[in-house]
PDB file of C-alpha atoms in Angstrom:
ATOM      1  CA  UNK A   1     108.068 102.271  81.910  1.00 54.00           C
ATOM      2  CA  UNK A   2     105.402  99.063  79.901  1.00 70.00           C
ATOM      3  CA  UNK A   3     103.484  99.806  76.785  1.00 94.00           C
ATOM      4  CA  UNK A   4     100.535 101.540  76.741  1.00 97.00           C
ATOM      5  CA  UNK A   5      97.301  99.839  76.708  1.00 97.00           C
ATOM      6  CA  UNK A   6      95.034 103.440  77.651  1.00 98.00           C
ATOM      7  CA  UNK A   7      95.266 105.877  75.187  1.00 98.00           C
ATOM      8  CA  UNK A   8      93.004 109.270  75.168  1.00 98.00           C
ATOM      9  CA  UNK A   9      93.688 112.587  73.007  1.00 98.00           C
ATOM     10  CA  UNK A  10      91.537 115.261  72.642  1.00 98.00           C
ATOM     11  CA  UNK A  11      88.457 114.658  74.089  1.00 98.00           C
ATOM     12  CA  UNK A  12      85.664 116.340  74.936  1.00 97.00           C
ATOM     13  CA  UNK A  13      82.461 115.348  77.189  1.00 97.00           C
ATOM     14  CA  UNK A  14      79.540 117.251  77.357  1.00 96.00           C
ATOM     15  CA  UNK A  15      76.132 116.995  78.115  1.00 94.00           C
ATOM     16  CA  UNK A  16      73.471 119.519  76.409  1.00 94.00           C
ATOM     17  CA  UNK A  17      75.560 122.513  77.178  1.00 94.00           C
ATOM     18  CA  UNK A  18      77.270 120.953  80.017  1.00 95.00           C
ATOM     19  CA  UNK A  19      80.533 120.116  78.937  1.00 97.00           C
ATOM     20  CA  UNK A  20      82.561 117.763  81.083  1.00 97.00           C
ATOM     21  CA  UNK A  21      85.850 116.970  79.576  1.00 98.00           C
ATOM     22  CA  UNK A  22      87.187 119.200  76.496  1.00 97.00           C
ATOM     23  CA  UNK A  23      91.172 118.885  75.475  1.00 97.00           C
ATOM     24  CA  UNK A  24      91.605 116.019  78.328  1.00 98.00           C
ATOM     25  CA  UNK A  25      94.944 113.832  77.233  1.00 98.00           C
ATOM     26  CA  UNK A  26      95.195 110.513  79.361  1.00 98.00           C
ATOM     27  CA  UNK A  27      97.768 107.573  78.580  1.00 98.00           C
ATOM     28  CA  UNK A  28      98.426 104.133  80.654  1.00 98.00           C
ATOM     29  CA  UNK A  29     100.236 101.804  81.022  1.00 97.00           C
ATOM     30  CA  UNK A  30     100.483  98.048  81.237  1.00 97.00           C
ATOM     31  CA  UNK A  31     100.346  96.661  84.383  1.00 96.00           C
ATOM     32  CA  UNK A  32     100.132  99.912  86.723  1.00 97.00           C
ATOM     33  CA  UNK A  33      97.352 100.832  89.150  1.00 98.00           C
ATOM     34  CA  UNK A  34      96.345 104.039  87.861  1.00 98.00           C
ATOM     35  CA  UNK A  35      94.324 106.350  91.038  1.00 98.00           C
ATOM     36  CA  UNK A  36      91.726 109.013  89.031  1.00 98.00           C
ATOM     37  CA  UNK A  37      90.813 111.987  91.653  1.00 97.00           C
ATOM     38  CA  UNK A  38      89.373 115.572  91.406  1.00 95.00           C
ATOM     39  CA  UNK A  39      86.871 117.547  92.769  1.00 92.00           C
ATOM     40  CA  UNK A  40      83.202 116.928  92.817  1.00 90.00           C
ATOM     41  CA  UNK A  41      81.493 117.726  89.065  1.00 91.00           C
ATOM     42  CA  UNK A  42      84.998 116.773  87.246  1.00 95.00           C
ATOM     43  CA  UNK A  43      83.793 113.265  85.718  1.00 96.00           C
ATOM     44  CA  UNK A  44      85.511 110.907  87.214  1.00 96.00           C
ATOM     45  CA  UNK A  45      82.890 108.517  86.357  1.00 95.00           C
ATOM     46  CA  UNK A  46      82.010 110.109  83.027  1.00 97.00           C
ATOM     47  CA  UNK A  47      85.650 109.349  81.942  1.00 98.00           C
ATOM     48  CA  UNK A  48      85.700 105.348  82.828  1.00 97.00           C
ATOM     49  CA  UNK A  49      82.002 105.164  81.352  1.00 96.00           C
ATOM     50  CA  UNK A  50      83.823 106.621  78.457  1.00 97.00           C
ATOM     51  CA  UNK A  51      86.769 105.287  78.157  1.00 97.00           C
ATOM     52  CA  UNK A  52      84.986 101.640  78.202  1.00 95.00           C
ATOM     53  CA  UNK A  53      82.414 102.685  75.360  1.00 93.00           C
ATOM     54  CA  UNK A  54      79.095 103.626  77.751  1.00 92.00           C
ATOM     55  CA  UNK A  55      79.075 107.657  76.866  1.00 94.00           C
ATOM     56  CA  UNK A  56      80.184 108.731  73.186  1.00 93.00           C
ATOM     57  CA  UNK A  57      82.392 111.444  73.468  1.00 95.00           C
ATOM     58  CA  UNK A  58      81.372 114.544  71.115  1.00 95.00           C
ATOM     59  CA  UNK A  59      85.387 114.810  69.970  1.00 96.00           C
ATOM     60  CA  UNK A  60      88.945 113.687  70.156  1.00 97.00           C
ATOM     61  CA  UNK A  61      89.704 109.954  69.929  1.00 97.00           C
ATOM     62  CA  UNK A  62      90.605 106.570  72.800  1.00 97.00           C
ATOM     63  CA  UNK A  63      92.123 103.605  71.872  1.00 96.00           C
ATOM     64  CA  UNK A  64      92.033 100.446  74.991  1.00 97.00           C
ATOM     65  CA  UNK A  65      94.645  98.207  73.514  1.00 95.00           C
ATOM     66  CA  UNK A  66      94.525  98.856  70.460  1.00 92.00           C
ATOM     67  CA  UNK A  67      91.156  99.051  69.757  1.00 91.00           C
ATOM     68  CA  UNK A  68      89.728 102.146  69.183  1.00 93.00           C
ATOM     69  CA  UNK A  69      86.403 103.037  71.508  1.00 93.00           C
ATOM     70  CA  UNK A  70      83.705 103.109  70.179  1.00 88.00           C
ATOM     71  CA  UNK A  71      84.609 100.139  68.545  1.00 78.00           C
ATOM     72  CA  UNK A  72      84.424  99.967  64.456  1.00 77.00           C
ATOM     73  CA  UNK A  73      82.390  96.638  64.213  1.00 85.00           C
ATOM     74  CA  UNK A  74      80.365  94.530  66.362  1.00 85.00           C
ATOM     75  CA  UNK A  75      83.030  91.767  66.313  1.00 86.00           C
ATOM     76  CA  UNK A  76      85.795  94.348  67.408  1.00 88.00           C
ATOM     77  CA  UNK A  77      83.399  95.462  70.458  1.00 88.00           C
ATOM     78  CA  UNK A  78      82.570  92.138  71.335  1.00 86.00           C
ATOM     79  CA  UNK A  79      87.104  90.990  71.422  1.00 89.00           C
ATOM     80  CA  UNK A  80      87.383  94.249  73.291  1.00 91.00           C
ATOM     81  CA  UNK A  81      84.610  93.199  75.857  1.00 89.00           C
ATOM     82  CA  UNK A  82      86.237  90.001  76.633  1.00 91.00           C
ATOM     83  CA  UNK A  83      89.375  91.970  77.057  1.00 95.00           C
ATOM     84  CA  UNK A  84      88.333  94.419  79.664  1.00 96.00           C
ATOM     85  CA  UNK A  85      86.289  94.350  83.256  1.00 96.00           C
ATOM     86  CA  UNK A  86      84.326  97.214  84.604  1.00 96.00           C
ATOM     87  CA  UNK A  87      83.460  96.944  88.566  1.00 95.00           C
ATOM     88  CA  UNK A  88      80.726  99.895  89.093  1.00 89.00           C
ATOM     89  CA  UNK A  89      79.581 101.996  92.287  1.00 78.00           C
ATOM     90  CA  UNK A  90      78.463  98.931  94.996  1.00 67.00           C
ATOM     91  CA  UNK A  91      78.734  96.134  91.689  1.00 64.00           C
ATOM     92  CA  UNK A  92      75.401  97.100  89.935  1.00 81.00           C
ATOM     93  CA  UNK A  93      74.135  94.107  90.107  1.00 92.00           C
ATOM     94  CA  UNK A  94      70.964  91.862  88.481  1.00 93.00           C
ATOM     95  CA  UNK A  95      68.660  91.944  91.841  1.00 93.00           C
ATOM     96  CA  UNK A  96      66.863  88.992  90.601  1.00 96.00           C
ATOM     97  CA  UNK A  97      69.904  86.557  89.892  1.00 97.00           C
ATOM     98  CA  UNK A  98      72.046  84.989  92.878  1.00 97.00           C
ATOM     99  CA  UNK A  99      76.555  86.080  93.523  1.00 97.00           C
ATOM    100  CA  UNK A 100      76.583  82.599  90.815  1.00 97.00           C
ATOM    101  CA  UNK A 101      74.501  83.495  88.291  1.00 96.00           C
ATOM    102  CA  UNK A 102      75.817  87.465  88.126  1.00 96.00           C
ATOM    103  CA  UNK A 103      79.103  85.974  87.364  1.00 96.00           C
ATOM    104  CA  UNK A 104      77.870  83.338  84.891  1.00 96.00           C
ATOM    105  CA  UNK A 105      76.512  86.443  83.101  1.00 94.00           C
ATOM    106  CA  UNK A 106      79.950  87.203  81.068  1.00 93.00           C
ATOM    107  CA  UNK A 107      80.571  83.311  80.535  1.00 94.00           C
ATOM    108  CA  UNK A 108      77.525  82.858  78.516  1.00 90.00           C
ATOM    109  CA  UNK A 109      79.486  84.358  75.765  1.00 86.00           C
ATOM    110  CA  UNK A 110      82.153  81.568  75.224  1.00 88.00           C
ATOM    111  CA  UNK A 111      80.265  79.832  72.902  1.00 85.00           C
ATOM    112  CA  UNK A 112      80.606  75.704  73.421  1.00 89.00           C
ATOM    113  CA  UNK A 113      81.543  76.437  77.895  1.00 90.00           C
ATOM    114  CA  UNK A 114      79.100  74.312  79.968  1.00 93.00           C
ATOM    115  CA  UNK A 115      76.578  75.113  81.935  1.00 92.00           C
ATOM    116  CA  UNK A 116      79.103  73.010  84.330  1.00 95.00           C
ATOM    117  CA  UNK A 117      81.790  75.168  83.358  1.00 96.00           C
ATOM    118  CA  UNK A 118      80.276  78.051  83.536  1.00 95.00           C
ATOM    119  CA  UNK A 119      79.655  77.574  87.237  1.00 96.00           C
ATOM    120  CA  UNK A 120      83.182  75.936  88.543  1.00 96.00           C
ATOM    121  CA  UNK A 121      84.727  79.355  86.917  1.00 96.00           C
ATOM    122  CA  UNK A 122      81.495  81.571  88.746  1.00 97.00           C
ATOM    123  CA  UNK A 123      82.803  80.604  91.916  1.00 97.00           C
ATOM    124  CA  UNK A 124      86.586  80.509  91.476  1.00 97.00           C
ATOM    125  CA  UNK A 125      86.454  84.434  90.380  1.00 97.00           C
ATOM    126  CA  UNK A 126      84.189  84.640  93.000  1.00 97.00           C
ATOM    127  CA  UNK A 127      86.549  82.988  95.968  1.00 96.00           C
ATOM    128  CA  UNK A 128      89.354  85.541  93.855  1.00 96.00           C
ATOM    129  CA  UNK A 129      87.499  88.272  95.317  1.00 95.00           C
ATOM    130  CA  UNK A 130      87.831  87.405  98.423  1.00 94.00           C
ATOM    131  CA  UNK A 131      83.681  86.282  99.454  1.00 95.00           C
ATOM    132  CA  UNK A 132      82.616  82.451 101.913  1.00 94.00           C
ATOM    133  CA  UNK A 133      81.685  79.478  99.695  1.00 89.00           C
ATOM    134  CA  UNK A 134      78.385  80.360 100.411  1.00 94.00           C
ATOM    135  CA  UNK A 135      77.590  83.681  99.168  1.00 96.00           C
ATOM    136  CA  UNK A 136      77.594  82.197  95.836  1.00 96.00           C
ATOM    137  CA  UNK A 137      74.063  81.488  96.406  1.00 97.00           C
ATOM    138  CA  UNK A 138      72.626  84.675  97.420  1.00 97.00           C
ATOM    139  CA  UNK A 139      70.897  87.174  96.312  1.00 96.00           C
ATOM    140  CA  UNK A 140      72.747  90.752  95.897  1.00 94.00           C
ATOM    141  CA  UNK A 141      69.898  92.437  98.786  1.00 94.00           C
ATOM    142  CA  UNK A 142      70.937  89.627 100.998  1.00 96.00           C
ATOM    143  CA  UNK A 143      74.370  91.291 100.849  1.00 93.00           C
ATOM    144  CA  UNK A 144      76.195  93.660 103.574  1.00 91.00           C
ATOM    145  CA  UNK A 145      77.889  96.311 100.725  1.00 89.00           C
ATOM    146  CA  UNK A 146      81.209  95.157 101.035  1.00 90.00           C
ATOM    147  CA  UNK A 147      80.279  92.410  99.904  1.00 93.00           C
ATOM    148  CA  UNK A 148      77.932  93.200  97.062  1.00 93.00           C
ATOM    149  CA  UNK A 149      81.364  95.507  95.680  1.00 93.00           C
ATOM    150  CA  UNK A 150      82.924  92.074  95.786  1.00 95.00           C
ATOM    151  CA  UNK A 151      80.436  89.777  94.126  1.00 95.00           C
ATOM    152  CA  UNK A 152      81.199  92.912  91.188  1.00 95.00           C
ATOM    153  CA  UNK A 153      84.703  92.241  91.101  1.00 96.00           C
ATOM    154  CA  UNK A 154      83.704  88.850  90.539  1.00 96.00           C
ATOM    155  CA  UNK A 155      81.994  89.583  87.601  1.00 96.00           C
ATOM    156  CA  UNK A 156      84.248  92.133  86.351  1.00 96.00           C
ATOM    157  CA  UNK A 157      87.504  88.898  86.606  1.00 97.00           C
ATOM    158  CA  UNK A 158      84.953  86.420  85.104  1.00 95.00           C
ATOM    159  CA  UNK A 159      86.050  87.131  81.349  1.00 95.00           C
ATOM    160  CA  UNK A 160      89.919  87.100  82.934  1.00 95.00           C
ATOM    161  CA  UNK A 161      90.291  91.033  81.277  1.00 96.00           C
ATOM    162  CA  UNK A 162      93.859  92.188  80.867  1.00 97.00           C
ATOM    163  CA  UNK A 163      92.453  96.197  82.529  1.00 98.00           C
ATOM    164  CA  UNK A 164      89.842  96.424  85.395  1.00 98.00           C
ATOM    165  CA  UNK A 165      88.670  99.593  86.188  1.00 98.00           C
ATOM    166  CA  UNK A 166      86.638  99.960  89.389  1.00 97.00           C
ATOM    167  CA  UNK A 167      84.330 102.816  90.402  1.00 95.00           C
ATOM    168  CA  UNK A 168      84.633 104.065  94.021  1.00 93.00           C
ATOM    169  CA  UNK A 169      85.321 100.678  95.004  1.00 93.00           C
ATOM    170  CA  UNK A 170      86.009 101.839  99.033  1.00 93.00           C
ATOM    171  CA  UNK A 171      82.418 104.320  98.958  1.00 91.00           C
ATOM    172  CA  UNK A 172      80.831 104.053 101.474  1.00 89.00           C
ATOM    173  CA  UNK A 173      82.904 100.968 103.547  1.00 91.00           C
ATOM    174  CA  UNK A 174      83.707 101.156 106.815  1.00 92.00           C
ATOM    175  CA  UNK A 175      87.591 101.960 107.224  1.00 91.00           C
ATOM    176  CA  UNK A 176      88.660  97.996 107.506  1.00 92.00           C
ATOM    177  CA  UNK A 177      86.081  97.265 104.624  1.00 92.00           C
ATOM    178  CA  UNK A 178      88.038  99.644 102.907  1.00 93.00           C
ATOM    179  CA  UNK A 179      91.673  98.900 103.271  1.00 94.00           C
ATOM    180  CA  UNK A 180      90.600  94.726 103.062  1.00 94.00           C
ATOM    181  CA  UNK A 181      89.332  95.466  99.490  1.00 95.00           C
ATOM    182  CA  UNK A 182      92.928  98.045  98.816  1.00 95.00           C
ATOM    183  CA  UNK A 183      94.784  94.792  99.795  1.00 96.00           C
ATOM    184  CA  UNK A 184      92.077  92.538  97.560  1.00 96.00           C
ATOM    185  CA  UNK A 185      92.804  94.770  94.156  1.00 96.00           C
ATOM    186  CA  UNK A 186      97.033  95.690  95.015  1.00 96.00           C
ATOM    187  CA  UNK A 187      97.103  91.495  94.993  1.00 96.00           C
ATOM    188  CA  UNK A 188      95.264  90.791  92.508  1.00 95.00           C
ATOM    189  CA  UNK A 189      96.730  93.330  90.294  1.00 96.00           C
ATOM    190  CA  UNK A 190     100.308  91.849  91.347  1.00 95.00           C
ATOM    191  CA  UNK A 191      99.325  87.802  90.595  1.00 95.00           C
ATOM    192  CA  UNK A 192      96.779  88.233  87.878  1.00 95.00           C
ATOM    193  CA  UNK A 193      99.324  90.752  86.048  1.00 95.00           C
ATOM    194  CA  UNK A 194      96.041  93.217  86.231  1.00 97.00           C
ATOM    195  CA  UNK A 195      96.064  97.242  85.001  1.00 98.00           C
ATOM    196  CA  UNK A 196      93.227  98.887  86.677  1.00 98.00           C
ATOM    197  CA  UNK A 197      92.093 102.309  86.063  1.00 98.00           C
ATOM    198  CA  UNK A 198      91.093 103.517  89.798  1.00 98.00           C
ATOM    199  CA  UNK A 199      88.771 106.431  90.407  1.00 97.00           C
ATOM    200  CA  UNK A 200      88.625 107.127  93.487  1.00 95.00           C
ATOM    201  CA  UNK A 201      88.251 109.900  96.141  1.00 90.00           C
ATOM    202  CA  UNK A 202      89.818 107.917  99.274  1.00 91.00           C
ATOM    203  CA  UNK A 203      93.691 109.262  99.497  1.00 93.00           C
ATOM    204  CA  UNK A 204      93.858 105.940 101.840  1.00 93.00           C
ATOM    205  CA  UNK A 205      92.766 103.747  98.801  1.00 94.00           C
ATOM    206  CA  UNK A 206      95.737 105.704  96.570  1.00 95.00           C
ATOM    207  CA  UNK A 207      98.742 105.373  99.550  1.00 93.00           C
ATOM    208  CA  UNK A 208      97.612 101.723  99.763  1.00 94.00           C
ATOM    209  CA  UNK A 209      97.353 100.737  96.448  1.00 96.00           C
ATOM    210  CA  UNK A 210      98.274 103.156  92.978  1.00 96.00           C
ATOM    211  CA  UNK A 211     101.617 103.459  90.983  1.00 97.00           C
ATOM    212  CA  UNK A 212     100.394 106.720  89.717  1.00 97.00           C
ATOM    213  CA  UNK A 213      97.531 109.115  90.312  1.00 97.00           C
ATOM    214  CA  UNK A 214      96.260 111.011  86.936  1.00 98.00           C
ATOM    215  CA  UNK A 215      93.753 114.490  88.878  1.00 97.00           C
ATOM    216  CA  UNK A 216      90.895 116.072  87.116  1.00 97.00           C
ATOM    217  CA  UNK A 217      90.456 119.651  87.320  1.00 96.00           C
ATOM    218  CA  UNK A 218      89.662 122.626  84.057  1.00 95.00           C
ATOM    219  CA  UNK A 219      87.961 119.562  82.325  1.00 96.00           C
ATOM    220  CA  UNK A 220      91.148 118.041  81.606  1.00 97.00           C
ATOM    221  CA  UNK A 221      93.983 115.531  83.072  1.00 98.00           C
ATOM    222  CA  UNK A 222      95.666 118.443  84.978  1.00 96.00           C
ATOM    223  CA  UNK A 223      98.749 116.805  85.705  1.00 96.00           C
ATOM    224  CA  UNK A 224      99.940 112.647  86.213  1.00 97.00           C
ATOM    225  CA  UNK A 225     102.579 110.989  88.292  1.00 96.00           C
ATOM    226  CA  UNK A 226     103.551 109.612  91.742  1.00 95.00           C
ATOM    227  CA  UNK A 227     102.341 110.209  93.764  1.00 93.00           C
ATOM    228  CA  UNK A 228     105.771 111.970  95.720  1.00 91.00           C
ATOM    229  CA  UNK A 229     105.741 113.878  92.442  1.00 93.00           C
ATOM    230  CA  UNK A 230     101.799 115.790  93.884  1.00 92.00           C
ATOM    231  CA  UNK A 231     103.714 116.978  96.727  1.00 84.00           C
ATOM    232  CA  UNK A 232     105.553 119.544  94.290  1.00 89.00           C
ATOM    233  CA  UNK A 233     102.339 120.452  91.997  1.00 92.00           C
ATOM    234  CA  UNK A 234     101.815 124.057  92.297  1.00 90.00           C
ATOM    235  CA  UNK A 235      98.434 124.133  91.590  1.00 91.00           C
ATOM    236  CA  UNK A 236      95.976 125.391  95.119  1.00 91.00           C
ATOM    237  CA  UNK A 237      93.225 121.828  94.730  1.00 92.00           C
ATOM    238  CA  UNK A 238      96.215 119.494  94.478  1.00 92.00           C
ATOM    239  CA  UNK A 239      97.803 121.241  97.049  1.00 89.00           C
ATOM    240  CA  UNK A 240      95.129 121.423  98.993  1.00 89.00           C
ATOM    241  CA  UNK A 241      94.093 117.241  98.669  1.00 90.00           C
ATOM    242  CA  UNK A 242      97.765 115.645  98.545  1.00 89.00           C
ATOM    243  CA  UNK A 243      98.492 117.605 102.004  1.00 82.00           C
ATOM    244  CA  UNK A 244      95.880 118.208 103.850  1.00 74.00           C
ATOM    245  CA  UNK A 245      95.610 116.395 107.184  1.00 69.00           C
ATOM    246  CA  UNK A 246      93.609 113.538 105.340  1.00 74.00           C
ATOM    247  CA  UNK A 247      96.404 112.906 102.817  1.00 73.00           C
ATOM    248  CA  UNK A 248      99.030 113.390 105.533  1.00 73.00           C
ATOM    249  CA  UNK A 249      97.555 111.020 107.717  1.00 76.00           C
ATOM    250  CA  UNK A 250      97.031 108.975 104.997  1.00 76.00           C
ATOM    251  CA  UNK A 251     100.604 108.760 104.235  1.00 72.00           C
ATOM    252  CA  UNK A 252     102.091 108.713 107.152  1.00 70.00           C
ATOM    253  CA  UNK A 253     102.904 104.628 107.777  1.00 59.00           C
ATOM    254  CA  UNK A 254     103.906 104.811 104.374  1.00 52.00           C
ATOM    255  CA  UNK A 255     106.621 107.460 106.335  1.00 50.00           C
ATOM    256  CA  UNK A 256     106.741 105.483 109.636  1.00 44.00           C
TER     257      UNK A 256
END
């Protein structure tokens, strides 16, 4: 197993009186694709946002690539932001900017990078995300849902991150589009050496791309392991999720 690039210990997240996580521990190792699953309300997206520093934890520690979250200084925060990429649901693009301009936003933080070079790098990331060449000139409203997700991925890849955080990347896609996106994520992870933290409810995605799974339940990470190991976990939700008809259908191609 590789070195740990994300370490969460004793995490407590809370909004008013609502406690989302309490005593949550999690490790993510370099180069793996970790799928984060759990029932509705277990705080999957909250966990992602807390790890990247968008939500404040009440208690506990978070380290990403050796840096504490939240970062202790502006310089440390900027270094960390340059080493991670985040793709939110539906891409979360700026509606008033073209796809190319959206992807250029993170690149503008690089001192001395000429506008022409920014544009060329943005086009490269757009191509890597599987979008056609003309998509760079389009506005988000002119794109399909699947294309907006790819544009959001292109922006997440803009600074050549070591870790990519994906929040429900295949939600709302048709089965063909979801399968194509799964192949894209798997291929990019392997070719670029990316670590991927992937929040999903899509069993097909889990079986297609994930090396390990972390199950959120009871305000913590209940269990982590491979998909084969999930089948041996004696917990009602885990059994129902990983041994139901949808799970059997999702793993059938691999078994065949």
